[in-house]
Coordinates of C-alpha atoms and ligand atoms in Angstrom, one line a residue:
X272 CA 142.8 79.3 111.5
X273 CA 139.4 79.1 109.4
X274 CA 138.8 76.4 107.2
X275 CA 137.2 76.4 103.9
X276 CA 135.3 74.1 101.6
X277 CA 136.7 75.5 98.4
X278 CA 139.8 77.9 99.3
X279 CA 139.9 79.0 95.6
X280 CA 136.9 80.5 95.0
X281 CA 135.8 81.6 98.9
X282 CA 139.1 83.6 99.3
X283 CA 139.5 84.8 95.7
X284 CA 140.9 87.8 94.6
X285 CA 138.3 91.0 94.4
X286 CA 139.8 91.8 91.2
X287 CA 139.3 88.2 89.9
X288 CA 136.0 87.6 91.4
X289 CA 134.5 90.7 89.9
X290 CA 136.2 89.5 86.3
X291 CA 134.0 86.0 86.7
X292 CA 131.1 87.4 88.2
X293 CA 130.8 89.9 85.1
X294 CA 131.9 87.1 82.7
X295 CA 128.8 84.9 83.9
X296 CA 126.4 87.8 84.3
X297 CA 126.8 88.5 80.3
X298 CA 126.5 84.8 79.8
X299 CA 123.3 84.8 82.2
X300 CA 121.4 87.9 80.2
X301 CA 122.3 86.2 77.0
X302 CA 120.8 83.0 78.3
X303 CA 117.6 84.6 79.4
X304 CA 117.0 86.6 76.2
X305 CA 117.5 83.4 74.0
X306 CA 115.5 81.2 76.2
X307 CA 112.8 83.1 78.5
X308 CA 109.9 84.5 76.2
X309 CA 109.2 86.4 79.5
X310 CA 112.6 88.4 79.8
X311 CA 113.1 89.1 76.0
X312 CA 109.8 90.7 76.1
X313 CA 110.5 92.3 79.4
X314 CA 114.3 93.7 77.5
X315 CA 112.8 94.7 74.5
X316 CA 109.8 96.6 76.5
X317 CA 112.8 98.9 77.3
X318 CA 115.1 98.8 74.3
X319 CA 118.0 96.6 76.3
X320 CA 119.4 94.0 74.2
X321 CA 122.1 91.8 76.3
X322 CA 125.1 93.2 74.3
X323 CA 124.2 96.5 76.3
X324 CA 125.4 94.4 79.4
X325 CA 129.1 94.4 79.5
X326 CA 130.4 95.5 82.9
X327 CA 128.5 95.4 86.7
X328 CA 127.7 98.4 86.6
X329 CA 125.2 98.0 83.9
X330 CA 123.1 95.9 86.2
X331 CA 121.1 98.5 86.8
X332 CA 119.5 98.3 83.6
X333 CA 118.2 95.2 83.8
X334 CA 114.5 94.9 85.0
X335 CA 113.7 93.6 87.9
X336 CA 112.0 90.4 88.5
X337 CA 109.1 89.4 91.5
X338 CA 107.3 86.8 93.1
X339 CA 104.2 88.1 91.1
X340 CA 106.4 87.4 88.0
X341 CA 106.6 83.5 89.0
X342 CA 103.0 83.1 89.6
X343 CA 101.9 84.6 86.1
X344 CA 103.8 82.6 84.5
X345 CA 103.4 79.4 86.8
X346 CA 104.2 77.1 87.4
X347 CA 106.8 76.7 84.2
X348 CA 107.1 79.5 82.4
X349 CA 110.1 81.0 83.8
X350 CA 112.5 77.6 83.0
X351 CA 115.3 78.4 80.6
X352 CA 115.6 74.7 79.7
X353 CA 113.4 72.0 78.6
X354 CA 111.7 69.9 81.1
X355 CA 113.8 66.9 80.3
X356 CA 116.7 68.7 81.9
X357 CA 115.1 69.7 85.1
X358 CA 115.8 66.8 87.8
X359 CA 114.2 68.5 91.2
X360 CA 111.2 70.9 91.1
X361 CA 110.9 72.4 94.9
X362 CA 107.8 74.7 96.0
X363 CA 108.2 77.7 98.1
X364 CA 104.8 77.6 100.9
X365 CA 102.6 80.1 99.3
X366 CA 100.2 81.1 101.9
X367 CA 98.2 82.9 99.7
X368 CA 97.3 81.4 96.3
X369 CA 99.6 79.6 94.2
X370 CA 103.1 78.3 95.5
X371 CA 106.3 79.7 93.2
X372 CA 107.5 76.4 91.7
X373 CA 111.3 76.2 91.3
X374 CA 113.6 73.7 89.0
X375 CA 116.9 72.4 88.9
X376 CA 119.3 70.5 86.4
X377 CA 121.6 68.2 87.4
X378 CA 124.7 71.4 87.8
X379 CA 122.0 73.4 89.4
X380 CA 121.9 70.7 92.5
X381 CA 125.7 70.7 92.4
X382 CA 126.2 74.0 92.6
X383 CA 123.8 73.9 95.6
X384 CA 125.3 71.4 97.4
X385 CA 128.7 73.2 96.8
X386 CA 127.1 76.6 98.7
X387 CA 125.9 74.2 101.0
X388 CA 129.2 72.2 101.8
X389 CA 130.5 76.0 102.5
X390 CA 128.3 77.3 104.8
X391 CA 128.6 73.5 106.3
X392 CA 132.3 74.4 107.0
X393 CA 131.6 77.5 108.3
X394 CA 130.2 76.3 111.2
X395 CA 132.9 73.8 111.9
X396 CA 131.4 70.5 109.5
X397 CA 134.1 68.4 108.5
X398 CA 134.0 64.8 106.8
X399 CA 133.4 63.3 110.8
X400 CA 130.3 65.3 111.7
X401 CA 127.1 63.8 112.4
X402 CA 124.3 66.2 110.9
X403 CA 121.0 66.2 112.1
X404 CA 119.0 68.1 109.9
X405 CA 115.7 69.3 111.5
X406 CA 114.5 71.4 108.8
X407 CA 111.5 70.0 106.7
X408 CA 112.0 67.3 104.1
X409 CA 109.5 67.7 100.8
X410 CA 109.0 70.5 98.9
X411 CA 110.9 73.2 101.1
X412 CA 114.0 73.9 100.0
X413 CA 115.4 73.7 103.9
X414 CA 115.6 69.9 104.0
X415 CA 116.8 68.4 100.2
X416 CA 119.4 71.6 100.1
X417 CA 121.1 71.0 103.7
X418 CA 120.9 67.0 102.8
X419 CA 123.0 67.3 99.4
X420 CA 125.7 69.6 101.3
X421 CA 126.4 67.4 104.0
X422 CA 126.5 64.6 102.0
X423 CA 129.1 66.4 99.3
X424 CA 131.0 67.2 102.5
X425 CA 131.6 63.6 103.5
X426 CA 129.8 64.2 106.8
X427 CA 127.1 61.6 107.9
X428 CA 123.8 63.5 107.4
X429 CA 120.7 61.8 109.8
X430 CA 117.9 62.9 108.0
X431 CA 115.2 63.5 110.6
X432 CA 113.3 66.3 109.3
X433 CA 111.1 68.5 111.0
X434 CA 108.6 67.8 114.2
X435 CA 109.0 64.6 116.9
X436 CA 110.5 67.0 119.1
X437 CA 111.0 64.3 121.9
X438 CA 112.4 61.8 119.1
X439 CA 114.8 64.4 117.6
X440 CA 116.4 64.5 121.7
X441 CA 116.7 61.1 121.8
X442 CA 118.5 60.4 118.5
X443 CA 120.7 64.0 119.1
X444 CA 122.0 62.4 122.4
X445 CA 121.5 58.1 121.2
X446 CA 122.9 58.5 118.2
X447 CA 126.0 61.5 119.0
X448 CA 124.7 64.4 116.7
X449 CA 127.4 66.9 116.5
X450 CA 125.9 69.7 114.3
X451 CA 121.9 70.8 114.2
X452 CA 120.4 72.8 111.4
X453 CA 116.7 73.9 111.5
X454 CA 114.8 77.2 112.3
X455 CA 116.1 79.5 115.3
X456 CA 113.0 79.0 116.3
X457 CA 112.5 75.1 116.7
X458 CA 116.4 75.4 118.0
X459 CA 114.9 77.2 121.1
X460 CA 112.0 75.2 121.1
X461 CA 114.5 71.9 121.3
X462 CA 116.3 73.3 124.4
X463 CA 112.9 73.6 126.0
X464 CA 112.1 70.4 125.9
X465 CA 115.3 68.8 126.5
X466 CA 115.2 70.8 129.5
X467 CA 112.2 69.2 130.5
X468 CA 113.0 65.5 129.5
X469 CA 116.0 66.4 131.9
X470 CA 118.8 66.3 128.8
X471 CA 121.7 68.7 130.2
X472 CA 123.6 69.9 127.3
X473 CA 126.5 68.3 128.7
X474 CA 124.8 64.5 127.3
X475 CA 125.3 66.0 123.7
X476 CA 127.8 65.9 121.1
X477 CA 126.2 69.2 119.6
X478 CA 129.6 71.8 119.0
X479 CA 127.6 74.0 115.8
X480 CA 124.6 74.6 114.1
X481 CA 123.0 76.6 111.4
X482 CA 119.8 78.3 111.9
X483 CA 117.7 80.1 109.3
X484 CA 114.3 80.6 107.0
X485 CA 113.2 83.1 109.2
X486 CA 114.7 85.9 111.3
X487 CA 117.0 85.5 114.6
X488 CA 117.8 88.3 116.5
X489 CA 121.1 88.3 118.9
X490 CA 119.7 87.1 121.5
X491 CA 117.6 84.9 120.3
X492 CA 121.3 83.6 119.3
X493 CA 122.4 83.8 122.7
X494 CA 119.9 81.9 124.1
X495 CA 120.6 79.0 121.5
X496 CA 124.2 78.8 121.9
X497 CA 123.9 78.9 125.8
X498 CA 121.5 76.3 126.4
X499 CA 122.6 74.0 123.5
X500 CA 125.9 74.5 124.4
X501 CA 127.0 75.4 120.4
X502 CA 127.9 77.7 118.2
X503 CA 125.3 78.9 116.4
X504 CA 125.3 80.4 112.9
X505 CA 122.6 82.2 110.6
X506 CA 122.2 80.9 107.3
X507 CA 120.3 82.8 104.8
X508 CA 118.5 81.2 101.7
X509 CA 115.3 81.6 99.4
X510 CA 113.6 79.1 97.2
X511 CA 113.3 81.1 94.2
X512 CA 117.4 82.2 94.1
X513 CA 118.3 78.2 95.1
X514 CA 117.7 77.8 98.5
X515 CA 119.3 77.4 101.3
X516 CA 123.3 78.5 101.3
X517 CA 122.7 81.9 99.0
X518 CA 124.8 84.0 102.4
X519 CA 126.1 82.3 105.5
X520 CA 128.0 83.8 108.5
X521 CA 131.6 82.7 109.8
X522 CA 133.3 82.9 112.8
X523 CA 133.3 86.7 112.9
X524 CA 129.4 86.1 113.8
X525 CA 129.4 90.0 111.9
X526 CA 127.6 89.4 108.6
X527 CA 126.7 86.9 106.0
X528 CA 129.0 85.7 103.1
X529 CA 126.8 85.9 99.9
X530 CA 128.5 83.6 97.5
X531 CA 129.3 86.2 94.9
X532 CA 130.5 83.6 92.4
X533 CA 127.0 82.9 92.5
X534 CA 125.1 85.3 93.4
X535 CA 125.0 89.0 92.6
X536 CA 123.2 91.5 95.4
X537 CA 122.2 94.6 95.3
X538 CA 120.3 96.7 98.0
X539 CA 117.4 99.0 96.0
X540 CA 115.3 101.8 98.1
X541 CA 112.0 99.1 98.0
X542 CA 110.1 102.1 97.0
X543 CA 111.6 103.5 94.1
X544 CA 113.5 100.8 93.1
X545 CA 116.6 102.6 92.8
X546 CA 120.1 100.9 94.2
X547 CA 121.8 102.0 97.2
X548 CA 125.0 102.2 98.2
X549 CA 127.1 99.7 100.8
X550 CA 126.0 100.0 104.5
X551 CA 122.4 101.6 103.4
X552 CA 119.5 99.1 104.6
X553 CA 117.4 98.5 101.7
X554 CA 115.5 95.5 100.2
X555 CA 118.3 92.8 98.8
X556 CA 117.9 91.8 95.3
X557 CA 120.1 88.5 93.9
X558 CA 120.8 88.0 90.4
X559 CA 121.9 84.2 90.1
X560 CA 125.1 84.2 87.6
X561 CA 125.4 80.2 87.5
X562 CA 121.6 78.8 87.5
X563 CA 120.5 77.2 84.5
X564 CA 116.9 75.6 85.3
X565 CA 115.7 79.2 86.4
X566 CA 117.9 82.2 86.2
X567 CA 116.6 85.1 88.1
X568 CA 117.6 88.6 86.8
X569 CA 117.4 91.2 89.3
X570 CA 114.9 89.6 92.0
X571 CA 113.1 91.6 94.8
X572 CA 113.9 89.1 97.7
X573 CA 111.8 91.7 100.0
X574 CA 113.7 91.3 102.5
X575 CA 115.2 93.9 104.5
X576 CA 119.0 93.9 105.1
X577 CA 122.6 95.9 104.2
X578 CA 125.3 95.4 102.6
X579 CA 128.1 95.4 105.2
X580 CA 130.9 98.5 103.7
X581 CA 133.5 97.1 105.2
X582 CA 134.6 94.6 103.1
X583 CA 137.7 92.4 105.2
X584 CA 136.8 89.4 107.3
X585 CA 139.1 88.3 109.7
X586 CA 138.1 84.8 108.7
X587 CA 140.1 85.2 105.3
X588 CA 137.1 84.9 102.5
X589 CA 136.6 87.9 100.2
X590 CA 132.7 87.7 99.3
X591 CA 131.4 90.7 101.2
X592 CA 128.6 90.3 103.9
X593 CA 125.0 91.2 104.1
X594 CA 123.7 92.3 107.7
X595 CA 120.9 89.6 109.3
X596 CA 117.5 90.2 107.7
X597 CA 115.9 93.0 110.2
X598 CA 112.6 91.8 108.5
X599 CA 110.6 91.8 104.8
X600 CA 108.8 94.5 103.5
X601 CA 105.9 92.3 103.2
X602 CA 105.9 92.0 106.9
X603 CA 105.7 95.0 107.7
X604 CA 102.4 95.9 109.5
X605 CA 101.2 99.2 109.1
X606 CA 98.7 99.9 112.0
X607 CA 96.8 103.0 112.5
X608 CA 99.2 104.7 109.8
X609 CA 102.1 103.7 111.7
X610 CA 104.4 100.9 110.7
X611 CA 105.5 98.2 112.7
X612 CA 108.1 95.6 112.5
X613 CA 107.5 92.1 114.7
X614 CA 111.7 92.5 115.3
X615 CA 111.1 95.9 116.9
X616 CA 108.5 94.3 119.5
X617 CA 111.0 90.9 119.5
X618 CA 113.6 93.2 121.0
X619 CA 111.7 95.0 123.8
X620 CA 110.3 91.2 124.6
X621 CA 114.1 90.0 125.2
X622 CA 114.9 93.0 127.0
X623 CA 112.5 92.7 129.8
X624 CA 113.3 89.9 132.3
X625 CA 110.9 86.6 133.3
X626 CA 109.6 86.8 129.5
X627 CA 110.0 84.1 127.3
X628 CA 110.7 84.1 123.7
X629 CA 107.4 83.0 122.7
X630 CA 104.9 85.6 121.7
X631 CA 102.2 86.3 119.3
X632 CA 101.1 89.9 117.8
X633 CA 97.6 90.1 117.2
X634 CA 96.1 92.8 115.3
X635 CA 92.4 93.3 115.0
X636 CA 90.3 96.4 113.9
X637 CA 87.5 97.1 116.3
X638 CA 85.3 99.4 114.2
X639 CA 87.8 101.8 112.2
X640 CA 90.2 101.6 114.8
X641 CA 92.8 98.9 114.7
X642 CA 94.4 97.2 117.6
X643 CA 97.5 95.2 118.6
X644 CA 97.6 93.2 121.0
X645 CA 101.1 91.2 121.8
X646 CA 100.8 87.8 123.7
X647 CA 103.9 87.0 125.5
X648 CA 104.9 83.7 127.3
X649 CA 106.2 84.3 131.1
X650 CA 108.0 81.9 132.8
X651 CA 106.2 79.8 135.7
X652 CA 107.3 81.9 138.9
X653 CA 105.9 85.2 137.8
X654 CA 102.7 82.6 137.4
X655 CA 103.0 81.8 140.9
X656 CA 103.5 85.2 142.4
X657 CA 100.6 87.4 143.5
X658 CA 98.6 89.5 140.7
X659 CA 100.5 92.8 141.3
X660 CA 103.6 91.3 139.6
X661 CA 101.7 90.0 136.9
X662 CA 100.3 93.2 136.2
X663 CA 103.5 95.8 136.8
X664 CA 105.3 93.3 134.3
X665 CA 102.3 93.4 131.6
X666 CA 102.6 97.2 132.3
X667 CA 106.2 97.9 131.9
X668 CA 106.3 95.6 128.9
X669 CA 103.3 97.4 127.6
X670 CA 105.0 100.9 128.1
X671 CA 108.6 99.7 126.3
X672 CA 107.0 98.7 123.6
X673 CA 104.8 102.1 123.1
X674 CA 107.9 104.0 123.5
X675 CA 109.6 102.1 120.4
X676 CA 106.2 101.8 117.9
X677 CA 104.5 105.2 119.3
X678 CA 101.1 103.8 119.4
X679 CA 98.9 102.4 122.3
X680 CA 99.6 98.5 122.4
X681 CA 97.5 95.9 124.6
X682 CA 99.6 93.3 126.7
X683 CA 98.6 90.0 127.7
X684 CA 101.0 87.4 129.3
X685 CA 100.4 84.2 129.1
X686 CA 101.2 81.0 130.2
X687 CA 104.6 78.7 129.2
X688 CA 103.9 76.7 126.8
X689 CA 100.1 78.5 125.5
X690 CA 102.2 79.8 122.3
X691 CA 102.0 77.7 119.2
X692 CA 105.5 76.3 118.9
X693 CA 106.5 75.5 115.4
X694 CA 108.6 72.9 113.4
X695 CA 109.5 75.0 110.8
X696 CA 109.1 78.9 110.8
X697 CA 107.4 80.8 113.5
X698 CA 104.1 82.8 113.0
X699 CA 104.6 85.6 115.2
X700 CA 101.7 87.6 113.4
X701 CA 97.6 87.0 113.4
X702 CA 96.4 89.8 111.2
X703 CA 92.9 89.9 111.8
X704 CA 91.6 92.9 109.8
X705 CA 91.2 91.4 106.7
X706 CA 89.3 87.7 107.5
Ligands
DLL1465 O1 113.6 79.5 103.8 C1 115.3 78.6 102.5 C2 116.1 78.3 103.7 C3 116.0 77.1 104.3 C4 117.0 79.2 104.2 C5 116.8 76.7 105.4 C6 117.8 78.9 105.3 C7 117.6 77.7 105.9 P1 111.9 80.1 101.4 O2 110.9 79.1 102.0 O3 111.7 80.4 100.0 O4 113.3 79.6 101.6 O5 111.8 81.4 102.3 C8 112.7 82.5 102.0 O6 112.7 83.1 104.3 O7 112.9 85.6 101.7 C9 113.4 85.4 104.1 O8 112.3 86.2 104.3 C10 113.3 84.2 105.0 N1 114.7 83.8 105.5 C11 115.4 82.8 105.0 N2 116.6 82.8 105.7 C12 116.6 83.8 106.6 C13 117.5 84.3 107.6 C14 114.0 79.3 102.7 N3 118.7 83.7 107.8 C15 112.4 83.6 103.0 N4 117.1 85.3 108.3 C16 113.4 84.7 102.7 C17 115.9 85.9 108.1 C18 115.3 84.4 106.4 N5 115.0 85.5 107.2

C-alpha cells in the first residue's frame, strides 16, 4: 500500500486535474502579460493576447522561453513581482558566462517544500526518518529544496551538504541516517569509500534515497541499491522551473511523476520546436502553473526524455510519468559529423565486466580530425594480471563501443581511483576542441 504526502491532489481525478491545471495556466499567462515587459512583448510579437488561452490545448501558442532568455534579461528581469516579495534568490552553476538567477516568494518556497515532501514519501520518508542530505548547500537548488521538504515532512533533516566523504560515513552510521539524497554519482562514490573504511552496509540504517541533478542509468541504480543496501529513486528537478521535486519516481521504479498541479510538460521535436505526442522522446518543456516570483511559459529544459503513454501506476497517483533523462541536447557531442551521447558509451562501460563506473570522454582535434578518447577505471586485479589482459579488455571495450557510435574511438584504462570523483555532478566530458 503506497503512501502519499497529499492524497488529494497526487491521486486526483484526470478529469479534475486537467480542470485546475487549465484554470491556473489562464491565471499564469494573464499574470505574465500584466507583469513581464519580456512576455507581453514576446505575445504581442505574435498577435496572442492571454484571452486567446482558454483550454490546454492552446498551449501551443504560447512562445517558448530559454536559458538565453534569463541571461538577457539577468539577473531580474524575468521576476513577476517586486523585489520586496522575493525571499530566496538561488543560482543555477553557469559554466559559461553568467549564472540564470532564480527567485522565490514566500508561497513559491511552500509550494517547493510541498513537491519536495512528495517525492520524500515516495521513497519511504515518514515524520521518523533521519535525512542526510548530501547535495550542495548555497546557491544550488539541490540542498535548500531537499532541506525545506524534509523539514515540512516532520522528518529530522542532518544537513551535511556536499564533500567530507569520510565524515558523511561516520555521521550515516554514528548518527543512524535512514534516507540519503545527493547525486547518483557521489552515492557510488560513498559506497566506495565505505568499502574501504571497512563500513558493511549492514552498520547502516540507510532503507531509501533519492538521487538526481544529473543522469543515472539502471545500473548505475543497481549498483547503488546493492552496495548501500537501499532503495534508490531518481528525482528530477531544474533551477529555473523550482528545483528539485519538478518529477520523482515511486515504487513502480517505471517513470517519473511530474507534479501536474504544478507543472505542465510537453515533449517538442528540439529542432523544429513542434510538440510530440506521448511515448515520442523529445526535449521536455515545463510550464509552471503556480510560481509567482518567476513563471516560466513554455521552457526548453534541453533535456532529453518521454512522456510515458501509459498513463496508470500501480502505486495509485494520476500525474503521468516522464522516462529518465537519456541526456540534454546540449550534451550531445557531435564528433566527426557523428553524434554522440556520454549515456550510449555509459552503457557499453557497464556492460563489460572488471570496469568501474568511473570514466572520462576526452575529445580533442588533432589537426582537422577529431578524436575521442574514453578513460575507464578497472578494478585492481585486472591491474595485477599480465599486459595481455589489460590489452584484450581495452580492445573489446574499444570495439563495443565502435559498434554503438560507428566511429573509431581510443581506449585507455586506468587506474581505481585516477578519475576525478565529484561531490556534486559528474564531468564525464573534456571537450578539447575549442580551448
Ligand atoms: O540539478 C536540481 C536538482 C537538485 C535536481 C537535486 C535533482 C536533485 P540545475 O542545477 O538547474 O538543477 O540543473 C538542472 O540537471 O536540466 C538536467 O539536465 C539535470 N538533471 C536534474 N535532475 C536530473 C535527473 C538541479 N534526475 C539540470 N536525471 C537538468 C538526469 C537531471 N538529469
Amino acid at each position: 500500500m503506497s503512501s502519499y504526502w497529499s492524497e488529494k491532489y497526487e491521486c486526483m481525478q484526470r478529469s479534475q486535474l486537467q480542470n485546475l491545471q487549465e484554470e491556473r495556466l489562464r491565471a499564469t499567462v494573464n499574470r505574465v502579460y500584466q507583469e513581464v515587459p519580456f512576455y507581453r512583448h514576446a505575445f504581442q510579437e505574435i498577435g496572442l493576447t492571454p484571452s486567446d488561452i482558454k483550454t490546454l490545448d492552446d498551449i501551443v501558442k504560447l512562445p517558448f522561453t530559454t536559458k538565453n532568455d534569463l541571461r538577457d534579461n539577468y539577473p531580474y528581469g524575468l521576476f513577476a513581482v517586486p523585489l520586496s516579495e522575493v525571499i530566496r534568490i538561488h543560482a543555477s552553476s553557469g559554466t559559461t558566462g553568467k549564472p540564470t538567477v532564480v527567485g522565490y516568494t514566500r508561497k513559491d518556497l511552500g509550494v517547493w517544500a510541498e513537491v519536495m515532501a512528495r517525492a520524500l514519501t515516495c521513497c519511504g520518508a515518514t515524520k521518523t526518518s533521519k535525512i542526510q542530505n548530501a547535495y550542495g548547500y548555497g546557491l544550488f537548488t539541490g540542498g535548500l529544496g531537499v532541506h525545506y521538504g524534509a523539514e515540512l515532512l516532520g522528518a529530522s533533516v542532518i544537513p551535511v551538504s556536499g564533500g567530507h566523504t569520510k565524515r558523511q560515513i561516520m555521521i550515516m552510521k554514528d548518527f543512524g541516517s535512514t534516507i540519503l539524497t545527493c547525486t547518483p554519482s557521489y552515492a557510488l562514490h560513498l559506497a566506495e569509500v565505505m568499502e574501504e573504511m571497512g563500513v558493511s552496509k549492514d552498520d547502516l540504517g540507510l532503507t531509501g534515497g533519492l538521487f538526481g541533478a544529473e543522469p543515472c542509468s539502471e545500473n548505475l541504480r543497481s549498483q547503488i541499491e546493492a552496495r548501500l543496501g537501499i532503495k534508490a529513486l531518481d528525482i528530477y528537478g531544474i533551477s529555473e522551473v523550482i528545483g528539485p521535486g519538478v518529477a520523482v519516481e515511486c515504487d513502480a521504479k517505471d517513470g517519473l511523476h511530474i507534479w501536474e498541479d504544478h507543472f505542465l510538460a510537453e515533449i517538442v521535436d528540439p529542432e523544429t520546436g513542434e510538440q510530440l505526442p506521448p511515448g515520442s522522446y523529445g526535449e521536455l518543456v515545463i510550464t509552471t502553473l503556480t510560481k509567482e516570483a518567476l513563471p516560466m511559459i513554455r521552457y526548453r529544459t534541453r533535456d532529453i526524455t518521454r512522456i510515458i503513454p501509459d498513463r496508470a501506476c500501480s502505486c495509485g497517483r494520476t500525474h503521468i510519468k516522464i522516462d529518465r533523462c537519456q541526456g540534454r541536447t546540449d550534451d550531445m557531442l557531435v564528433v566527426r559529423g557523428v553524434n554522440v551521447f556520454p549515456s550510449q558509451i555509459e552503457e557499453v562501460l557497464f556492460r563489460v565486466s572488471h570496469t568501474k563506473p568511473f570514466y572520462v570522454i576526452i575529445v580533442d582535434r588533432k589537426g582537422q580530425l577529431d578524436k575521442i578518447e574514453v578513460w575507464v577505471e578497472v578494478s585492481d586485479d585486472v591491474f595485477s594480471d599480465e599486459i595481455r589482459k589489460l590489452e584484450s579488455l581495452e580492445y573489446e571495450i574499444q570495439q563495443e563501443i565502435e559498434a554503438v557510435l560507428n566511429i573509431n574511438v581510443k581506449v585507455k584504462l586506468v587506474e581505481p581511483k585516477t578519475i576525478e570523483r565529484h561531490e556534486g555532478k559528474a564531468m564525464r566530458v573534456i571537450d578539447r576542441r575549442n580551448l
